[in-house]
Coordinates of N, CA and C in Angstrom, one line a residue:
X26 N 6.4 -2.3 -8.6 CA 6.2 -1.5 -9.7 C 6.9 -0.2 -9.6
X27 N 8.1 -0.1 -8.8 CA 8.7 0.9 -8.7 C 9.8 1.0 -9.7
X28 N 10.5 2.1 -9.7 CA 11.8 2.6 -10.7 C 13.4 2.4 -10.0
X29 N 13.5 1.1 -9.7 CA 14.6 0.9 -8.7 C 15.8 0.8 -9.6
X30 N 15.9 0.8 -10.9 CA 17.4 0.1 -11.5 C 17.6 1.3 -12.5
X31 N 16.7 2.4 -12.5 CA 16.8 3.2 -14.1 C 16.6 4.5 -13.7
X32 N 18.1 5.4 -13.8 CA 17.9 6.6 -13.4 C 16.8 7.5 -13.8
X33 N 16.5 8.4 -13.0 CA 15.2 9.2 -13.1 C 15.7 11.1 -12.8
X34 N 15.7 12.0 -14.1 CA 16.1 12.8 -13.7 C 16.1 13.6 -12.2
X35 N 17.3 14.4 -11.9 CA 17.9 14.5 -10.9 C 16.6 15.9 -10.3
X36 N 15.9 16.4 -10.7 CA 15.2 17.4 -10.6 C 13.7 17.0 -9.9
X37 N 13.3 15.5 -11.1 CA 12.1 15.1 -10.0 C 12.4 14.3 -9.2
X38 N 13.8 13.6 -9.1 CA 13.6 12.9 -7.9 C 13.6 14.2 -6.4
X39 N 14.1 15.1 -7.0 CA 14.3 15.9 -5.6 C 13.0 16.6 -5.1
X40 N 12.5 16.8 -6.4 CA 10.5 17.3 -5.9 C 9.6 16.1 -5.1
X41 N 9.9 14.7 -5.8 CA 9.4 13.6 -5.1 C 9.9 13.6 -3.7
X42 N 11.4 13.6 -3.6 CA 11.7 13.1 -2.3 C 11.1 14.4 -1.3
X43 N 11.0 16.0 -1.5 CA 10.1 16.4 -0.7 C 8.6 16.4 -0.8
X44 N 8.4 16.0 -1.6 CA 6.7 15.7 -1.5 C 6.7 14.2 -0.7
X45 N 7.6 13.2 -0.6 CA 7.4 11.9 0.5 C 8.1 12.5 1.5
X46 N 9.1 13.2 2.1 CA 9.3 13.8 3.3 C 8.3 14.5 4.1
X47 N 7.2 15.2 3.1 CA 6.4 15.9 3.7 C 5.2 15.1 4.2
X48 N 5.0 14.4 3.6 CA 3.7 13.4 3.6 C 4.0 12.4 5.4
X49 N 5.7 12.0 5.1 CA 6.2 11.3 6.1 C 6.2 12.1 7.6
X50 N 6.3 13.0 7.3 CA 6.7 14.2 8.6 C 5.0 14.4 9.1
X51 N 4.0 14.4 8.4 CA 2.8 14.3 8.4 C 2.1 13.8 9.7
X52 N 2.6 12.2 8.9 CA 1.9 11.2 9.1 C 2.3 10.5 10.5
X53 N 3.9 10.7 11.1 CA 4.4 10.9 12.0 C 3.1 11.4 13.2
X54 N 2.8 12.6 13.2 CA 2.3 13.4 14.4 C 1.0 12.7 14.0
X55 N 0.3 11.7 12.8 CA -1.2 11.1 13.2 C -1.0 9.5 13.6
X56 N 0.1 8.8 13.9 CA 0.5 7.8 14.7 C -0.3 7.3 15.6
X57 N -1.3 6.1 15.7 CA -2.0 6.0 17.0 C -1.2 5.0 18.0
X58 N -0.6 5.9 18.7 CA 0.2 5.3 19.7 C -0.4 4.4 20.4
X59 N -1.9 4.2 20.9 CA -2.4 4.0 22.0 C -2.7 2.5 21.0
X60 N -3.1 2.2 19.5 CA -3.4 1.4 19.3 C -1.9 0.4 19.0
X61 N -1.2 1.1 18.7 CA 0.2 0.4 18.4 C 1.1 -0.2 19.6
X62 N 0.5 0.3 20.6 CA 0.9 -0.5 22.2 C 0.1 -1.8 22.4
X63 N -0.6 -2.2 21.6 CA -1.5 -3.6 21.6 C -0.8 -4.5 21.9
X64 N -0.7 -5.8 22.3 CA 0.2 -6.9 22.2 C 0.6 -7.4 21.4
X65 N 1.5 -7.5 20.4 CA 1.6 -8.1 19.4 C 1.2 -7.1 18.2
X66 N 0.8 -6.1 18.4 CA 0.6 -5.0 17.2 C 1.9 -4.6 16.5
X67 N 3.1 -4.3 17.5 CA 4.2 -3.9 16.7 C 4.9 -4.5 16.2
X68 N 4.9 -5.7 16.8 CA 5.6 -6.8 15.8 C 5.0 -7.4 14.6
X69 N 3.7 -6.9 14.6 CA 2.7 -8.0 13.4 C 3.6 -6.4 12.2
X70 N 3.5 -5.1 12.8 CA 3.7 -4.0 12.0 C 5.1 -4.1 11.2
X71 N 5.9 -4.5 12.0 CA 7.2 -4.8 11.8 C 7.4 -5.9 10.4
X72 N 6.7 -7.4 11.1 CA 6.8 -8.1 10.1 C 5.9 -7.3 8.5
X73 N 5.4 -7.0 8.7 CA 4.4 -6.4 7.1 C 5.7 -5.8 6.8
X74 N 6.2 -4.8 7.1 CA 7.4 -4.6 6.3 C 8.4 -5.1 5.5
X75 N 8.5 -6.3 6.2 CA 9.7 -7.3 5.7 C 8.9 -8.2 4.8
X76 N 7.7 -8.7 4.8 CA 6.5 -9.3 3.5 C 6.3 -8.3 2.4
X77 N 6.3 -7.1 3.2 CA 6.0 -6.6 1.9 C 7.2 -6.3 0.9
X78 N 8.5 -6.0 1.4 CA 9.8 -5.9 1.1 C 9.7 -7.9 -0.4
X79 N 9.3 -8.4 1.1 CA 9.9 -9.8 -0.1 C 8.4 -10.3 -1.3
X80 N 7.2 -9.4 -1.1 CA 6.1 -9.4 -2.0 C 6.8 -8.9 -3.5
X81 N 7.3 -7.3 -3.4 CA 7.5 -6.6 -4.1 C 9.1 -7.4 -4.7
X82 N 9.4 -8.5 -4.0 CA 10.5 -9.2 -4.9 C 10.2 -10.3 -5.7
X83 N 9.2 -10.6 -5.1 CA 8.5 -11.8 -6.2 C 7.9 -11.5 -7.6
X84 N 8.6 -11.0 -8.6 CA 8.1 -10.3 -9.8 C 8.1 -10.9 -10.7
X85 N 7.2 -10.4 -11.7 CA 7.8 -10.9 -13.1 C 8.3 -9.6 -13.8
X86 N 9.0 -9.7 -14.8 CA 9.7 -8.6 -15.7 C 9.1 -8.5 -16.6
X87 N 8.6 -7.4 -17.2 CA 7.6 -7.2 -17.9 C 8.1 -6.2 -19.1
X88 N 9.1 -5.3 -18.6 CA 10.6 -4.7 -19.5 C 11.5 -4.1 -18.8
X89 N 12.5 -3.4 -19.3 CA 13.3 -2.9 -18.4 C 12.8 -1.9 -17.3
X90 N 13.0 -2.7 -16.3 CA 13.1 -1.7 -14.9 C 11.3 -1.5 -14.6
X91 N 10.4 -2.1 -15.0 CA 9.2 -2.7 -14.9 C 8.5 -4.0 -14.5
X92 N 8.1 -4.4 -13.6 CA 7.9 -5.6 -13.0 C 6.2 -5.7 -12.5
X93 N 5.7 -6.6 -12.7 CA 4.3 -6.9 -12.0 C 4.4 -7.7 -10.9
X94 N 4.2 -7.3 -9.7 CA 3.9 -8.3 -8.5 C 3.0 -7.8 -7.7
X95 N 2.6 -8.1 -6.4 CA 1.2 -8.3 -5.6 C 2.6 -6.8 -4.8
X96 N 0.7 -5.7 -4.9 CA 1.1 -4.5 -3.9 C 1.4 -4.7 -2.7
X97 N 0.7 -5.6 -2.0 CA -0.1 -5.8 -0.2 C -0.1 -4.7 0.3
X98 N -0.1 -3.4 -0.4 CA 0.1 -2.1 0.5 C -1.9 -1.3 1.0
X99 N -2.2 -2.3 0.1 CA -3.9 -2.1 0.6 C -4.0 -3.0 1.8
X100 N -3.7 -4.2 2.2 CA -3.8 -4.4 3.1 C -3.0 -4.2 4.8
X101 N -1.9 -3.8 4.2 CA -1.4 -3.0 5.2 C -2.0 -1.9 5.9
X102 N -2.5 -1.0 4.2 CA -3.4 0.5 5.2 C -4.9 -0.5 6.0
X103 N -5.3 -0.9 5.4 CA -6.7 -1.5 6.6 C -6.1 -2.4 7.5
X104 N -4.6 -3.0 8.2 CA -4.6 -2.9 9.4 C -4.2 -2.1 10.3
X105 N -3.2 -0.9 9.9 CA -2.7 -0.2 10.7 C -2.8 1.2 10.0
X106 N -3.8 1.7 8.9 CA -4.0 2.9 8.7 C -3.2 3.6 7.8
X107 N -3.7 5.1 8.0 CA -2.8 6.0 6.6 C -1.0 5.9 7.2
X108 N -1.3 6.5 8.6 CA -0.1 7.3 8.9 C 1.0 6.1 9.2
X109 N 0.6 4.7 9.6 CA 1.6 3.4 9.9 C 2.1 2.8 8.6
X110 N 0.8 3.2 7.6 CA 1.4 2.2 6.3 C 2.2 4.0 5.3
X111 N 1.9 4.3 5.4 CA 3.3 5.8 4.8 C 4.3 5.2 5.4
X112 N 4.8 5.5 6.5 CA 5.9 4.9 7.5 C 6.3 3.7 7.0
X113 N 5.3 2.9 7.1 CA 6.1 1.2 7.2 C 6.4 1.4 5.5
X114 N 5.5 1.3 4.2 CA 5.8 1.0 3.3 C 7.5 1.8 2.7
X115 N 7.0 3.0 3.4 CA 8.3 4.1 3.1 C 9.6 3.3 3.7
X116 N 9.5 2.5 4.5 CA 10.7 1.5 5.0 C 10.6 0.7 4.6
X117 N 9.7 0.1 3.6 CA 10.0 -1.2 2.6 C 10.8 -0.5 1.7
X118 N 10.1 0.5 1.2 CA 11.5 1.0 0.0 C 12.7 1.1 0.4
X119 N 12.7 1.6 1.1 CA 14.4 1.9 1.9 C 15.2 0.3 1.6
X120 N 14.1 -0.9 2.7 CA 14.9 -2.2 2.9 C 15.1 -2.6 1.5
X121 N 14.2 -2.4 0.6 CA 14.4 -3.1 -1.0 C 15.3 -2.3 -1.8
X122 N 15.5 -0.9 -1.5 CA 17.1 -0.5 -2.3 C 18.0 -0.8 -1.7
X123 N 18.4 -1.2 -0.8 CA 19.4 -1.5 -0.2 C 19.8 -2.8 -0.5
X124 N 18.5 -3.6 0.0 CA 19.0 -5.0 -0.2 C 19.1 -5.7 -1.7
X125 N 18.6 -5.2 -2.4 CA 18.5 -5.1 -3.8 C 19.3 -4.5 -4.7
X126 N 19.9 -3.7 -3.9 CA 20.7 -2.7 -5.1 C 20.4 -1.9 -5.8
X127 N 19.1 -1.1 -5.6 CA 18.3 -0.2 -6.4 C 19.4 1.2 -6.2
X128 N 19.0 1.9 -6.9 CA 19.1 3.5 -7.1 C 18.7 4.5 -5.5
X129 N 19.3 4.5 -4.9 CA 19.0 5.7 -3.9 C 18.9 7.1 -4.7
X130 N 19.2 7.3 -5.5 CA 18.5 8.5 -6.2 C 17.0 8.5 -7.0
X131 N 16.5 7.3 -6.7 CA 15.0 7.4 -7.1 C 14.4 7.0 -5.6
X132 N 14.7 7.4 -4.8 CA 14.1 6.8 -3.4 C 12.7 7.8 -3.1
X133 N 12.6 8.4 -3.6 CA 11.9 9.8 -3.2 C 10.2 9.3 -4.0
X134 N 10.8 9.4 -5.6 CA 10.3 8.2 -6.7 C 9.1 7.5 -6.1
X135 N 9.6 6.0 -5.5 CA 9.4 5.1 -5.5 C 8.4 5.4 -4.0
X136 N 8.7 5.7 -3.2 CA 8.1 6.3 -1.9 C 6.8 6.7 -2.3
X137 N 7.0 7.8 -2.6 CA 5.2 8.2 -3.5 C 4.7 7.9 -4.4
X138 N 5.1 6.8 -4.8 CA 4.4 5.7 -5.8 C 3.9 4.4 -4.7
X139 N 4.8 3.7 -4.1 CA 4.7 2.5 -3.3 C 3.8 2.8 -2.3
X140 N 4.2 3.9 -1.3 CA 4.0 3.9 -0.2 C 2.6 5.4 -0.3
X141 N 2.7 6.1 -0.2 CA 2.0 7.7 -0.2 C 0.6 7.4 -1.0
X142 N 0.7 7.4 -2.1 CA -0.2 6.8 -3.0 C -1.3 6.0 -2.4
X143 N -1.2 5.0 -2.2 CA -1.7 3.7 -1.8 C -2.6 3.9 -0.6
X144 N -2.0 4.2 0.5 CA -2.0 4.9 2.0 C -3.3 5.9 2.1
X145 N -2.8 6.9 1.1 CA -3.7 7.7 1.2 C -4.9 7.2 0.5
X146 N -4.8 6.6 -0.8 CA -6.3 6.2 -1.4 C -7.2 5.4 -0.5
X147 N -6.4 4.5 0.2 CA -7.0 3.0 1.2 C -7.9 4.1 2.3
X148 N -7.4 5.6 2.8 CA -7.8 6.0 3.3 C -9.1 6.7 3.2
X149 N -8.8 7.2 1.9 CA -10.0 8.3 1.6 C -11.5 6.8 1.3
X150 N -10.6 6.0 0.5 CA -12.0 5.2 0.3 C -12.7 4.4 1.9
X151 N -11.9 4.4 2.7 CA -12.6 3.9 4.4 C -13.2 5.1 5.2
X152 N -13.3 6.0 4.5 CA -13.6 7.1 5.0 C -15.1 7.6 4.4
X153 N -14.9 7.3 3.0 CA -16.4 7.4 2.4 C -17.2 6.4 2.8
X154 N -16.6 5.0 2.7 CA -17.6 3.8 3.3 C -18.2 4.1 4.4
X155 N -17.3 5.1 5.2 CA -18.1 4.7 6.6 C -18.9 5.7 6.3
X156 N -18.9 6.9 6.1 CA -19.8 8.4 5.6 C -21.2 7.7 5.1
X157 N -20.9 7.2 3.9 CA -22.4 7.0 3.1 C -22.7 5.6 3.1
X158 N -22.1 4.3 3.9 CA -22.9 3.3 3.6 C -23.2 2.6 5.7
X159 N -23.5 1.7 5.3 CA -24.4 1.5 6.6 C -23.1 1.1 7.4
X160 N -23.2 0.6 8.9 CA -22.3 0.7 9.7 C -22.6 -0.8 9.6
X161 N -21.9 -2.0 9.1 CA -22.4 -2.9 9.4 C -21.1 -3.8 9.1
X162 N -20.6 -4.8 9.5 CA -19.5 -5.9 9.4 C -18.7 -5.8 8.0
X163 N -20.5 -6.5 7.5 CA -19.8 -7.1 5.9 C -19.1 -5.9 5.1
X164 N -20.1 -4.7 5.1 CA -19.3 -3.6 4.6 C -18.6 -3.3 4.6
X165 N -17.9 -3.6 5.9 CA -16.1 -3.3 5.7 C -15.6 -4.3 5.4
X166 N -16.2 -5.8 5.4 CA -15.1 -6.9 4.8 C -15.4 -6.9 3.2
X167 N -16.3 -6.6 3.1 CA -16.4 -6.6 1.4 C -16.1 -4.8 0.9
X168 N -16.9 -3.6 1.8 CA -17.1 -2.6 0.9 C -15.1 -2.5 0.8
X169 N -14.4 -2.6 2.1 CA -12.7 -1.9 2.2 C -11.9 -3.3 1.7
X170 N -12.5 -4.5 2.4 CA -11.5 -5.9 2.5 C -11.4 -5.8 0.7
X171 N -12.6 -6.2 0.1 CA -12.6 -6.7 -1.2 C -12.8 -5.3 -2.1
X172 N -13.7 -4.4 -2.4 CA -13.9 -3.9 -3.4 C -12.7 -2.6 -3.3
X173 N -12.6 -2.2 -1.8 CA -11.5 -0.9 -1.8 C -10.2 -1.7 -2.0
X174 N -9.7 -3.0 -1.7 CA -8.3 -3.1 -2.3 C -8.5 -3.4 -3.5
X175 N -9.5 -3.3 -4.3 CA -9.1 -3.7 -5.2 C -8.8 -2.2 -5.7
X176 N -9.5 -1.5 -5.6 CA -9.5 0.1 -6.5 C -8.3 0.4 -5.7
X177 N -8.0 0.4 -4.5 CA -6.4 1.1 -4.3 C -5.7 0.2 -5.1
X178 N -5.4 -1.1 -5.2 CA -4.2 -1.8 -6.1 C -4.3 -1.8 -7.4
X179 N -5.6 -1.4 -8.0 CA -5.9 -1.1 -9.9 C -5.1 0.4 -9.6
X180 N -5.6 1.3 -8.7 CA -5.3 3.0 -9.4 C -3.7 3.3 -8.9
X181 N -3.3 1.9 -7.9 CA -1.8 2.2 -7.7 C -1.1 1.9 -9.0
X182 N -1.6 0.6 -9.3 CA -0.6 0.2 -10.4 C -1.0 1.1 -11.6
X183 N -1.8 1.4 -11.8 CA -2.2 2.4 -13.1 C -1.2 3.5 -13.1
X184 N -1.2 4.2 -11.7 CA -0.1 5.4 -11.8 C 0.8 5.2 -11.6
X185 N 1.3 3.8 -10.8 CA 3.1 3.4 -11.3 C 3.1 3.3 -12.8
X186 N 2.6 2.6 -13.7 CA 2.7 2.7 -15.1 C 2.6 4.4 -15.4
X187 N 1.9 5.0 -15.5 CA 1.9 6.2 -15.9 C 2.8 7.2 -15.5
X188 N 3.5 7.1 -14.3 CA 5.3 7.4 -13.9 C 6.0 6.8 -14.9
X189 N 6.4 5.3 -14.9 CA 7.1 4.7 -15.8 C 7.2 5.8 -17.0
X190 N 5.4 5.6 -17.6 CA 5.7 6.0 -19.3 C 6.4 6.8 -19.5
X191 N 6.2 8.0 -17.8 CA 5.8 9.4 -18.3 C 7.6 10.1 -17.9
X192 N 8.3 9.0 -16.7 CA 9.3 9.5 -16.8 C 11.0 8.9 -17.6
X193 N 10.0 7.4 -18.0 CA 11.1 6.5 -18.8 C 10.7 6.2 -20.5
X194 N 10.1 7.6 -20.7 CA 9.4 7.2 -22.0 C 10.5 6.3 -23.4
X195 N 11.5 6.4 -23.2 CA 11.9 5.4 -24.2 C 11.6 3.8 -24.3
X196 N 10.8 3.7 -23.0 CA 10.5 2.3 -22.7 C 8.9 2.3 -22.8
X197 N 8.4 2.0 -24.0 CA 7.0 1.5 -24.2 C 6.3 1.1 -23.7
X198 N 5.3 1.4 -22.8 CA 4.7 -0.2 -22.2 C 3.6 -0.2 -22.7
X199 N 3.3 -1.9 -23.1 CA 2.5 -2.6 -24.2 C 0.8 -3.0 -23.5
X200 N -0.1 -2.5 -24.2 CA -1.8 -3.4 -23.4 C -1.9 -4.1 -22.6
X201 N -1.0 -4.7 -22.9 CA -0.8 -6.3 -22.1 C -0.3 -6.2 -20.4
X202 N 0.8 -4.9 -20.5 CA 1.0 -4.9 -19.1 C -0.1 -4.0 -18.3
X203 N -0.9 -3.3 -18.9 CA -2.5 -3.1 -18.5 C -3.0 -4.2 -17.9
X204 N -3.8 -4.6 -19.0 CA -4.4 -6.1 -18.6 C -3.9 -7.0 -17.5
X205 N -2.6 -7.3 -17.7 CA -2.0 -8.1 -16.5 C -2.0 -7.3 -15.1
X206 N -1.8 -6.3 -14.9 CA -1.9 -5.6 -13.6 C -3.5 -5.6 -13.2
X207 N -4.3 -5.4 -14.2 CA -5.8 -5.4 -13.7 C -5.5 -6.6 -13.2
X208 N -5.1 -7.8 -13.8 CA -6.0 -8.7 -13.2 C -5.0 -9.7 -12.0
X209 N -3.8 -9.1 -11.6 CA -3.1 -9.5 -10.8 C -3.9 -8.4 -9.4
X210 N -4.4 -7.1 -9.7 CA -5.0 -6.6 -8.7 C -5.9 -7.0 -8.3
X211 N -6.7 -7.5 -9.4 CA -8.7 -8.7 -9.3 C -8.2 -9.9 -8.7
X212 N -7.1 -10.5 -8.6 CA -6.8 -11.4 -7.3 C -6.1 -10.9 -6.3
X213 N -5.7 -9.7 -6.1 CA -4.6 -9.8 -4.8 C -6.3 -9.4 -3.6
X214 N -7.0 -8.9 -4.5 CA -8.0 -8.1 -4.0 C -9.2 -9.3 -3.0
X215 N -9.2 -10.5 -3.9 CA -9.7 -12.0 -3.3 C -9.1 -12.2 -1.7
X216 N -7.6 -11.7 -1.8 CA -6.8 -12.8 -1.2 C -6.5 -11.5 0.4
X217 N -6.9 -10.1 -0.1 CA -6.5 -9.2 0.9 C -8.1 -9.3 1.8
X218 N -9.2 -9.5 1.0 CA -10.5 -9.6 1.5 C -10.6 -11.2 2.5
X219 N -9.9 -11.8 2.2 CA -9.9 -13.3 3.1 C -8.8 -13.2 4.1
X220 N -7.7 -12.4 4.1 CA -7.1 -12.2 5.3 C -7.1 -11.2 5.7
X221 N -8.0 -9.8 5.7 CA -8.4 -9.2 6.8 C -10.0 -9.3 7.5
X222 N -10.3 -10.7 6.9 CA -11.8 -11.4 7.8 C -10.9 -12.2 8.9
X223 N -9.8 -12.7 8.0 CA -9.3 -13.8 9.3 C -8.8 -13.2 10.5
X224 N -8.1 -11.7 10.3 CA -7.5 -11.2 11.3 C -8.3 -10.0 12.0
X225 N -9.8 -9.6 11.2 CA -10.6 -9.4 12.1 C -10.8 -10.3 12.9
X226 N -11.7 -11.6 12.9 CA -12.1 -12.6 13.6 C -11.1 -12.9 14.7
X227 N -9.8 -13.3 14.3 CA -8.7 -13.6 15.2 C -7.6 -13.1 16.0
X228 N -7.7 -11.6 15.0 CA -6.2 -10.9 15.6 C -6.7 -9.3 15.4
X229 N -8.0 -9.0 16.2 CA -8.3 -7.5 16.3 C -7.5 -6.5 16.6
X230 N -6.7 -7.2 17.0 CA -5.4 -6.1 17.5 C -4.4 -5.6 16.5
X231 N -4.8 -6.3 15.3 CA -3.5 -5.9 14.4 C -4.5 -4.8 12.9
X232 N -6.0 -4.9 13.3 CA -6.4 -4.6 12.2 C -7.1 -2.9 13.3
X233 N -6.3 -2.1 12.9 CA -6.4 -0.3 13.3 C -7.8 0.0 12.3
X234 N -8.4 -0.3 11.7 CA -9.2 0.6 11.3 C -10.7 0.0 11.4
X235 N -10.9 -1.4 11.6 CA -11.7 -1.8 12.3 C -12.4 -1.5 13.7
X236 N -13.3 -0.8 13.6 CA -13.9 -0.3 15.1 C -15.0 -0.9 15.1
X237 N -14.8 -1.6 16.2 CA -16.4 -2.5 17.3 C -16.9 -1.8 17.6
X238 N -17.2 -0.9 18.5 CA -18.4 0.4 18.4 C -19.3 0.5 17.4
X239 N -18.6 0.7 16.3 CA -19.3 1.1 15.2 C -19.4 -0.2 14.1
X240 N -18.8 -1.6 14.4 CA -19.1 -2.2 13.2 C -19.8 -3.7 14.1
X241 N -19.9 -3.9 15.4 CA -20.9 -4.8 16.3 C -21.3 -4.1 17.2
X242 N -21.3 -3.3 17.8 CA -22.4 -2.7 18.7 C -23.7 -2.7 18.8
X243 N -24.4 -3.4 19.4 CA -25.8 -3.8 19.1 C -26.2 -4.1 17.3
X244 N -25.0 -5.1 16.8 CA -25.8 -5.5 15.6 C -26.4 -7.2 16.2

């Protein structure tokens, strides 16, 4: 849902690209090194980048330089967090203008829409679950798996559209591409809730914001 093919005046892409440098430079110094030394942690991190790269290529066209396809940037932040999925998704954009042929002058753009965005919402909402609701399993497979990807991948795609309108207003966008984003997020949200049960259960090592302490410890 990024602005890869349609220039974007030269003024905000350069406010964007320091508002995603800043966020990036951030997010850097909150890196959990100790969990990213796991076995198999950096390469599971690695690959999400290149899925998510080929996610965000599987599109439909919806009008010029507007596309609907599956975020997976909510499930990236609930395996590996704010500060890994800024980073990593910020290097999906990078690999998709390049390999794509997008606009390096909207890189800045697309960064704080794709990556920044997303990261941080997945965050604030794993942060209230744990604050106000009980410390218990299901609540993080349903309160963050199911109900928080869905609200990060509805309020992502809401404000990529509202960039779009707001910076390519000659290009309309129609109810319809509302509708279809809700309800491509009301399934990606099914599908992110069933594979971070599987990779709790299976591959603890890849999912950073799951803590046993606090979510089996004497349950």
């Amino acid at each position: 849902m990024g602005i890869f093919y349609t220039p974007i005046e030269l003024v905000v892409n350069m406010l964007m690209l320091l508002i995603a440098g800043f966020f990036l430079l951030t997010e850097i110094k909150q890196v959990p090194w100790k969990k990213w030394q796991a076995p198999t942690a950096f390469s599971a991190w690695c690959a999400s980048i290149i899925v998510l790269t080929l996610l965000w290529r599987m599109h439909v066209r919806v009008q010029p330089d507007l596309s609907l396809h599956l975020l997976g940037v909510a499930m990236f932040a609930l395996m590996f967090g704010r500060a890994l999925t800024c980073i990593g998704a910020a290097m999906s954009v990078v690999v998709y203008t390049a390999e794509f042929d997008g606009l390096w002058i909207n890189l800045g753009t697309n960064i704080v829409v794709l990556a920044v965005i997303p990261a941080v919402l997945s965050d604030v909402i794993l942060k209230k679950t744990e604050r106000y609701l009980p410390s218990h399993m299901f609540v993080y497979l349903f309160g963050n798996g199911f109900f928080g990807a869905f609200a990060v991948n509805a309020a992502t795609g809401l404000c990529a559209l509202f960039v779009h309108s707001l910076l390519l207003p000659r290009f309309a966008i129609t109810n319809d591409a509302y509708a279809y984003m809700l309800l491509l997020a009301w399934g990606e949200a099914f599908l992110t809730g069933f594979l971070i049960t599987i990779f709790v259960v299976y591959k603890p090592a890849w999912v950073f914001t799951f803590d046993d302490q606090r979510y089996l410890r004497g349950k």
